[in-house]
Amino acid sequence: LVVWVQDRLAVDDTRRRAGRGRTAARQTNSTDDSADRYGGRLVKAISLLMVVGSWLCFSVGVSKDDGQLTFQPTFTQDQYLNMMQTMIRAAPLLVFVLLVKQFLKLLSSQDSVGSLAEGMRQFSKNLGLLISTIVAFTVFFMSIVPHSRLLPSTAVTSPVMTRAYGGLHSLYVVNQYGRHLTKMRPMRREIILEYGDELNGTWHEYGFQYKPWTVERAASLPYGWLHFPRFDFKFYDAAGSKSDAQKWIYPLVQRLLDHQQPVLDLLDSRHVPAEAPRYVRTSLYRFAYTSFADAGAGGFWTRERLTDYFNVFSREDAHLRDKLRQMNFRTAAEQSASGGGSWNWLLRWLLDAVRRFVGAIEGSYLLIGLFVAAGMVLYTQQQQQQQRVGQST
């Protein structure tokens, strides 16, 4: 799709090569129109094949009892693994061929230079194109590393890719998604944070900004937009494993007990305590969609409490202190006692500035704005190219 869009927007270069004569312009217009028609038909054919193929491969149907969609795969696990292995091995080669082809095509469509200044500008343009191509190729190769390790039968052994991916993943910039595909979960479990001042008293829930954490938000459909908040989504990820495997929860609980504002900003401000709580615990809930009949009453979700995810924690809890000590994590009281703050204040200032800038606009609206802006840029370029063709004609 990207290659087709670039070919569609590159008509200006093709028309310049064809000359400024009326006959040449007509021939170029005819060639471009045929290329556009071919590209449009190809995209429509691929989309139709994807829809029909998905419908047939998964035997999509409608249940007669409650009217919900049903899925029944028509392929075996061995067939799926064989196809995955073939795709994972063929995808890098296919992407490499397409990138090289597009790079050579852009080079061949350039005009000859008549001066040293034009030559330098053309060289810098080609250099930027080459660097962006290498970066795109590197990112693609590194992105398939976690997916290539889903199962031993789909493993792709490449020390270069594995080493590069390990260096990037050590920064914990993003979450790796490949391991979620190894075992599909039969139910949706969520971890809910709760706070209280008495062990046997009333427990209140911390509010999340996106996921359906209360019955009041059962009428909404979070996670339906383009933006998947990392903080909210990590609780769904942690619900499928034991608490000891999620080390980030212990510093989170400690910061909630200290009532630190940067962590509270990640939660719904309408559902956080006014003061630091004495106890914090987590509960494991099972969420499920309601039927179409119940959804008409104003609810899409139902939830059921299963058990405690981990025990109640307090500031004096010995287990929590041991876990934090193993992670070399210092609490706010320990930092104040030592009299030392963060030595990398410049990096912290930059990160805080990025957080304030990103947090100014809700994630879904930010992504939609970027897509709309990109669409307007493409539309403007196309209109400018049509005006130039009209003037040359």
PDB file of C-alpha atoms in Angstrom, residues 4-199:
ATOM      1  CA  TRP A   4       1.442   2.244  -4.376  1.00  0.00           C
ATOM      2  CA  VAL A   5       0.764   5.580  -2.655  1.00  0.00           C
ATOM      3  CA  GLN A   6       4.323   6.723  -3.345  1.00  0.00           C
ATOM      4  CA  ASP A   7       3.993   5.740  -7.000  1.00  0.00           C
ATOM      5  CA  ARG A   8       0.737   7.662  -7.207  1.00  0.00           C
ATOM      6  CA  LEU A   9       2.288  10.801  -5.722  1.00  0.00           C
ATOM      7  CA  ALA A  10       5.440  10.553  -7.857  1.00  0.00           C
ATOM      8  CA  VAL A  11       3.701  11.537 -11.098  1.00  0.00           C
ATOM      9  CA  ASP A  12       5.483  14.881 -11.120  1.00  0.00           C
ATOM     10  CA  ASP A  13       8.888  13.267 -11.630  1.00  0.00           C
ATOM     11  CA  THR A  14       7.529  11.007 -14.359  1.00  0.00           C
ATOM     12  CA  ARG A  15       5.955  13.916 -16.192  1.00  0.00           C
ATOM     13  CA  ARG A  16       9.158  15.950 -16.038  1.00  0.00           C
ATOM     14  CA  ARG A  17      11.046  13.087 -17.658  1.00  0.00           C
ATOM     15  CA  ALA A  18       8.461  12.848 -20.408  1.00  0.00           C
ATOM     16  CA  GLY A  19       9.048  16.496 -21.389  1.00  0.00           C
ATOM     17  CA  ARG A  20       6.855  19.526 -21.517  1.00  0.00           C
ATOM     18  CA  GLY A  21       5.301  18.909 -24.892  1.00  0.00           C
ATOM     19  CA  ARG A  22       1.582  18.398 -25.210  1.00  0.00           C
ATOM     20  CA  THR A  23       1.947  15.000 -26.841  1.00  0.00           C
ATOM     21  CA  ALA A  24       4.355  13.807 -24.187  1.00  0.00           C
ATOM     22  CA  ALA A  25       2.058  15.114 -21.460  1.00  0.00           C
ATOM     23  CA  ARG A  26      -0.878  13.212 -22.902  1.00  0.00           C
ATOM     24  CA  GLN A  27       1.165  10.025 -23.063  1.00  0.00           C
ATOM     25  CA  THR A  28       2.294  10.517 -19.472  1.00  0.00           C
ATOM     26  CA  ASN A  29      -1.247  11.153 -18.296  1.00  0.00           C
ATOM     27  CA  SER A  30      -2.394   7.979 -20.008  1.00  0.00           C
ATOM     28  CA  THR A  31       0.431   5.992 -18.406  1.00  0.00           C
ATOM     29  CA  ASP A  32      -0.260   7.435 -14.964  1.00  0.00           C
ATOM     30  CA  ASP A  33      -3.997   6.802 -15.251  1.00  0.00           C
ATOM     31  CA  SER A  34      -3.418   3.189 -16.218  1.00  0.00           C
ATOM     32  CA  ALA A  35      -0.958   2.767 -13.340  1.00  0.00           C
ATOM     33  CA  ASP A  36      -3.459   4.291 -10.914  1.00  0.00           C
ATOM     34  CA  ARG A  37      -6.226   2.024 -12.152  1.00  0.00           C
ATOM     35  CA  TYR A  38      -3.978  -1.016 -11.864  1.00  0.00           C
ATOM     36  CA  GLY A  39      -2.885  -0.054  -8.344  1.00  0.00           C
ATOM     37  CA  GLY A  40      -6.449   0.597  -7.227  1.00  0.00           C
ATOM     38  CA  ARG A  41      -7.643  -2.728  -8.593  1.00  0.00           C
ATOM     39  CA  LEU A  42      -4.739  -4.517  -6.940  1.00  0.00           C
ATOM     40  CA  VAL A  43      -5.520  -3.003  -3.532  1.00  0.00           C
ATOM     41  CA  LYS A  44      -9.208  -3.880  -3.868  1.00  0.00           C
ATOM     42  CA  ALA A  45      -8.386  -7.441  -4.913  1.00  0.00           C
ATOM     43  CA  ILE A  46      -6.022  -7.951  -1.970  1.00  0.00           C
ATOM     44  CA  SER A  47      -8.584  -6.540   0.473  1.00  0.00           C
ATOM     45  CA  LEU A  48     -11.317  -8.780  -0.925  1.00  0.00           C
ATOM     46  CA  LEU A  49      -9.090 -11.863  -0.717  1.00  0.00           C
ATOM     47  CA  MET A  50      -8.181 -11.048   2.893  1.00  0.00           C
ATOM     48  CA  VAL A  51     -11.833 -10.718   3.925  1.00  0.00           C
ATOM     49  CA  VAL A  52     -12.986 -13.847   2.101  1.00  0.00           C
ATOM     50  CA  GLY A  53      -9.950 -15.849   3.218  1.00  0.00           C
ATOM     51  CA  SER A  54     -10.422 -14.891   6.866  1.00  0.00           C
ATOM     52  CA  TRP A  55     -14.121 -15.742   6.665  1.00  0.00           C
ATOM     53  CA  LEU A  56     -13.424 -19.176   5.193  1.00  0.00           C
ATOM     54  CA  CYS A  57     -10.350 -20.086   7.267  1.00  0.00           C
ATOM     55  CA  PHE A  58     -12.081 -19.291  10.562  1.00  0.00           C
ATOM     56  CA  SER A  59     -15.601 -20.428   9.587  1.00  0.00           C
ATOM     57  CA  VAL A  60     -17.202 -17.227  10.809  1.00  0.00           C
ATOM     58  CA  GLY A  61     -20.839 -17.692  11.740  1.00  0.00           C
ATOM     59  CA  VAL A  62     -23.597 -16.449  14.010  1.00  0.00           C
ATOM     60  CA  SER A  63     -24.829 -18.344  17.048  1.00  0.00           C
ATOM     61  CA  LYS A  64     -28.550 -19.121  17.034  1.00  0.00           C
ATOM     62  CA  ASP A  65     -28.796 -18.890  20.821  1.00  0.00           C
ATOM     63  CA  ASP A  66     -27.493 -15.408  21.621  1.00  0.00           C
ATOM     64  CA  GLY A  67     -26.681 -14.018  18.165  1.00  0.00           C
ATOM     65  CA  GLN A  68     -22.946 -13.656  18.810  1.00  0.00           C
ATOM     66  CA  LEU A  69     -20.239 -14.348  16.246  1.00  0.00           C
ATOM     67  CA  THR A  70     -18.641 -17.795  16.342  1.00  0.00           C
ATOM     68  CA  PHE A  71     -15.227 -18.844  15.052  1.00  0.00           C
ATOM     69  CA  GLN A  72     -13.966 -22.329  14.255  1.00  0.00           C
ATOM     70  CA  PRO A  73     -10.527 -22.643  12.601  1.00  0.00           C
ATOM     71  CA  THR A  74     -10.456 -24.971   9.608  1.00  0.00           C
ATOM     72  CA  PHE A  75      -6.696 -25.564   9.837  1.00  0.00           C
ATOM     73  CA  THR A  76      -4.600 -27.615  12.233  1.00  0.00           C
ATOM     74  CA  GLN A  77      -1.857 -26.392  14.524  1.00  0.00           C
ATOM     75  CA  ASP A  78       0.841 -28.020  12.383  1.00  0.00           C
ATOM     76  CA  GLN A  79      -0.452 -26.256   9.284  1.00  0.00           C
ATOM     77  CA  TYR A  80      -0.434 -22.949  11.125  1.00  0.00           C
ATOM     78  CA  LEU A  81       3.140 -23.451  12.368  1.00  0.00           C
ATOM     79  CA  ASN A  82       4.369 -24.423   8.908  1.00  0.00           C
ATOM     80  CA  MET A  83       2.807 -21.315   7.407  1.00  0.00           C
ATOM     81  CA  MET A  84       4.241 -19.109  10.167  1.00  0.00           C
ATOM     82  CA  GLN A  85       7.705 -20.560   9.638  1.00  0.00           C
ATOM     83  CA  THR A  86       7.532 -19.919   5.901  1.00  0.00           C
ATOM     84  CA  MET A  87       6.266 -16.365   6.358  1.00  0.00           C
ATOM     85  CA  ILE A  88       8.883 -15.464   8.978  1.00  0.00           C
ATOM     86  CA  ARG A  89      11.693 -16.729   6.777  1.00  0.00           C
ATOM     87  CA  ALA A  90      10.374 -15.125   3.584  1.00  0.00           C
ATOM     88  CA  ALA A  91       9.302 -11.756   5.028  1.00  0.00           C
ATOM     89  CA  PRO A  92      12.805 -10.245   5.487  1.00  0.00           C
ATOM     90  CA  LEU A  93      13.841 -11.180   1.954  1.00  0.00           C
ATOM     91  CA  LEU A  94      10.627  -9.773   0.494  1.00  0.00           C
ATOM     92  CA  VAL A  95      10.967  -6.494   2.383  1.00  0.00           C
ATOM     93  CA  PHE A  96      14.624  -6.203   1.363  1.00  0.00           C
ATOM     94  CA  VAL A  97      13.751  -6.670  -2.319  1.00  0.00           C
ATOM     95  CA  LEU A  98      10.943  -4.095  -2.135  1.00  0.00           C
ATOM     96  CA  LEU A  99      13.140  -1.532  -0.380  1.00  0.00           C
ATOM     97  CA  VAL A 100      15.977  -1.943  -2.884  1.00  0.00           C
ATOM     98  CA  LYS A 101      13.537  -1.752  -5.793  1.00  0.00           C
ATOM     99  CA  GLN A 102      11.938   1.422  -4.484  1.00  0.00           C
ATOM    100  CA  PHE A 103      15.326   2.998  -3.761  1.00  0.00           C
ATOM    101  CA  LEU A 104      16.605   2.281  -7.274  1.00  0.00           C
ATOM    102  CA  LYS A 105      13.351   3.525  -8.774  1.00  0.00           C
ATOM    103  CA  LEU A 106      13.639   6.838  -6.963  1.00  0.00           C
ATOM    104  CA  LEU A 107      17.251   7.197  -8.083  1.00  0.00           C
ATOM    105  CA  SER A 108      16.408   6.496 -11.720  1.00  0.00           C
ATOM    106  CA  SER A 109      13.581   9.062 -11.713  1.00  0.00           C
ATOM    107  CA  GLN A 110      15.890  11.960 -10.854  1.00  0.00           C
ATOM    108  CA  ASP A 111      16.860  14.587 -13.394  1.00  0.00           C
ATOM    109  CA  SER A 112      20.410  15.306 -14.462  1.00  0.00           C
ATOM    110  CA  VAL A 113      22.176  18.094 -12.587  1.00  0.00           C
ATOM    111  CA  GLY A 114      23.573  21.148 -14.315  1.00  0.00           C
ATOM    112  CA  SER A 115      25.624  22.758 -11.563  1.00  0.00           C
ATOM    113  CA  LEU A 116      27.658  21.890  -8.508  1.00  0.00           C
ATOM    114  CA  ALA A 117      25.010  23.294  -6.155  1.00  0.00           C
ATOM    115  CA  GLU A 118      22.300  21.119  -7.708  1.00  0.00           C
ATOM    116  CA  GLY A 119      24.618  18.134  -7.487  1.00  0.00           C
ATOM    117  CA  MET A 120      25.229  18.710  -3.778  1.00  0.00           C
ATOM    118  CA  ARG A 121      21.510  19.059  -3.105  1.00  0.00           C
ATOM    119  CA  GLN A 122      20.828  15.884  -5.043  1.00  0.00           C
ATOM    120  CA  PHE A 123      23.586  14.064  -3.157  1.00  0.00           C
ATOM    121  CA  SER A 124      22.229  15.129   0.244  1.00  0.00           C
ATOM    122  CA  LYS A 125      18.750  14.046  -0.814  1.00  0.00           C
ATOM    123  CA  ASN A 126      19.995  10.625  -1.909  1.00  0.00           C
ATOM    124  CA  LEU A 127      22.034  10.269   1.271  1.00  0.00           C
ATOM    125  CA  GLY A 128      18.977  10.971   3.418  1.00  0.00           C
ATOM    126  CA  LEU A 129      16.974   8.487   1.386  1.00  0.00           C
ATOM    127  CA  LEU A 130      19.666   5.845   1.840  1.00  0.00           C
ATOM    128  CA  ILE A 131      19.859   6.411   5.608  1.00  0.00           C
ATOM    129  CA  SER A 132      16.075   6.248   6.011  1.00  0.00           C
ATOM    130  CA  THR A 133      15.996   3.033   3.963  1.00  0.00           C
ATOM    131  CA  ILE A 134      18.666   1.429   6.146  1.00  0.00           C
ATOM    132  CA  VAL A 135      16.851   2.515   9.331  1.00  0.00           C
ATOM    133  CA  ALA A 136      13.532   1.125   8.081  1.00  0.00           C
ATOM    134  CA  PHE A 137      15.183  -2.143   7.099  1.00  0.00           C
ATOM    135  CA  THR A 138      16.937  -2.432  10.494  1.00  0.00           C
ATOM    136  CA  VAL A 139      13.781  -1.706  12.481  1.00  0.00           C
ATOM    137  CA  PHE A 140      11.837  -4.286  10.501  1.00  0.00           C
ATOM    138  CA  PHE A 141      14.457  -6.982  11.024  1.00  0.00           C
ATOM    139  CA  MET A 142      14.624  -6.290  14.752  1.00  0.00           C
ATOM    140  CA  SER A 143      10.834  -6.300  15.101  1.00  0.00           C
ATOM    141  CA  ILE A 144      10.513  -9.901  13.910  1.00  0.00           C
ATOM    142  CA  VAL A 145      12.905 -11.256  16.565  1.00  0.00           C
ATOM    143  CA  PRO A 146      10.275 -11.793  19.316  1.00  0.00           C
ATOM    144  CA  HIS A 147       7.807 -13.231  16.792  1.00  0.00           C
ATOM    145  CA  SER A 148      10.418 -15.646  15.469  1.00  0.00           C
ATOM    146  CA  ARG A 149      10.733 -17.138  18.970  1.00  0.00           C
ATOM    147  CA  LEU A 150       7.084 -18.002  19.457  1.00  0.00           C
ATOM    148  CA  LEU A 151       7.754 -21.715  19.205  1.00  0.00           C
ATOM    149  CA  PRO A 152      10.873 -23.780  18.405  1.00  0.00           C
ATOM    150  CA  SER A 153       9.449 -24.623  14.983  1.00  0.00           C
ATOM    151  CA  THR A 154       9.278 -20.930  14.020  1.00  0.00           C
ATOM    152  CA  ALA A 155      12.643 -19.905  15.468  1.00  0.00           C
ATOM    153  CA  VAL A 156      14.937 -17.917  13.185  1.00  0.00           C
ATOM    154  CA  THR A 157      18.543 -18.138  14.337  1.00  0.00           C
ATOM    155  CA  SER A 158      20.412 -14.914  13.628  1.00  0.00           C
ATOM    156  CA  PRO A 159      22.983 -13.708  16.187  1.00  0.00           C
ATOM    157  CA  VAL A 160      23.141 -10.268  14.561  1.00  0.00           C
ATOM    158  CA  MET A 161      19.402  -9.587  14.849  1.00  0.00           C
ATOM    159  CA  THR A 162      19.198 -11.119  18.318  1.00  0.00           C
ATOM    160  CA  ARG A 163      22.107  -9.037  19.624  1.00  0.00           C
ATOM    161  CA  ALA A 164      20.694  -5.810  18.194  1.00  0.00           C
ATOM    162  CA  TYR A 165      17.226  -6.531  19.542  1.00  0.00           C
ATOM    163  CA  GLY A 166      18.625  -7.378  22.976  1.00  0.00           C
ATOM    164  CA  GLY A 167      20.463  -4.058  23.134  1.00  0.00           C
ATOM    165  CA  LEU A 168      17.322  -2.118  22.226  1.00  0.00           C
ATOM    166  CA  HIS A 169      15.061  -4.099  24.556  1.00  0.00           C
ATOM    167  CA  SER A 170      17.410  -3.501  27.496  1.00  0.00           C
ATOM    168  CA  LEU A 171      16.316   0.157  27.411  1.00  0.00           C
ATOM    169  CA  TYR A 172      12.677  -0.891  28.084  1.00  0.00           C
ATOM    170  CA  VAL A 173      11.379   1.707  25.642  1.00  0.00           C
ATOM    171  CA  VAL A 174       8.433  -0.440  24.541  1.00  0.00           C
ATOM    172  CA  ASN A 175       6.912  -3.758  25.549  1.00  0.00           C
ATOM    173  CA  GLN A 176       7.622  -6.801  23.435  1.00  0.00           C
ATOM    174  CA  TYR A 177       4.432  -8.299  22.102  1.00  0.00           C
ATOM    175  CA  GLY A 178       5.535 -11.609  20.633  1.00  0.00           C
ATOM    176  CA  ARG A 179       5.256 -13.632  23.833  1.00  0.00           C
ATOM    177  CA  HIS A 180       1.541 -12.822  24.114  1.00  0.00           C
ATOM    178  CA  LEU A 181       0.918 -14.971  21.050  1.00  0.00           C
ATOM    179  CA  THR A 182       2.375 -18.163  22.506  1.00  0.00           C
ATOM    180  CA  LYS A 183      -0.767 -18.937  24.485  1.00  0.00           C
ATOM    181  CA  MET A 184      -4.131 -17.340  23.891  1.00  0.00           C
ATOM    182  CA  ARG A 185      -6.077 -16.748  27.090  1.00  0.00           C
ATOM    183  CA  PRO A 186      -9.596 -18.160  27.344  1.00  0.00           C
ATOM    184  CA  MET A 187     -10.754 -15.239  29.497  1.00  0.00           C
ATOM    185  CA  ARG A 188      -9.902 -11.612  30.162  1.00  0.00           C
ATOM    186  CA  ARG A 189      -8.408 -11.063  33.588  1.00  0.00           C
ATOM    187  CA  GLU A 190      -7.608  -7.661  34.999  1.00  0.00           C
ATOM    188  CA  ILE A 191      -5.751  -6.484  38.097  1.00  0.00           C
ATOM    189  CA  ILE A 192      -7.510  -3.788  40.125  1.00  0.00           C
ATOM    190  CA  LEU A 193      -5.588  -1.620  42.598  1.00  0.00           C
ATOM    191  CA  GLU A 194      -7.298  -0.969  45.940  1.00  0.00           C
ATOM    192  CA  TYR A 195      -6.436   1.131  48.979  1.00  0.00           C
ATOM    193  CA  GLY A 196      -7.710   1.375  52.541  1.00  0.00           C
ATOM    194  CA  ASP A 197      -6.881   2.564  56.044  1.00  0.00           C
ATOM    195  CA  GLU A 198      -8.094  -0.553  57.883  1.00  0.00           C
ATOM    196  CA  LEU A 199      -7.409  -4.185  57.056  1.00  0.00           C
TER     197      LEU A 199
END
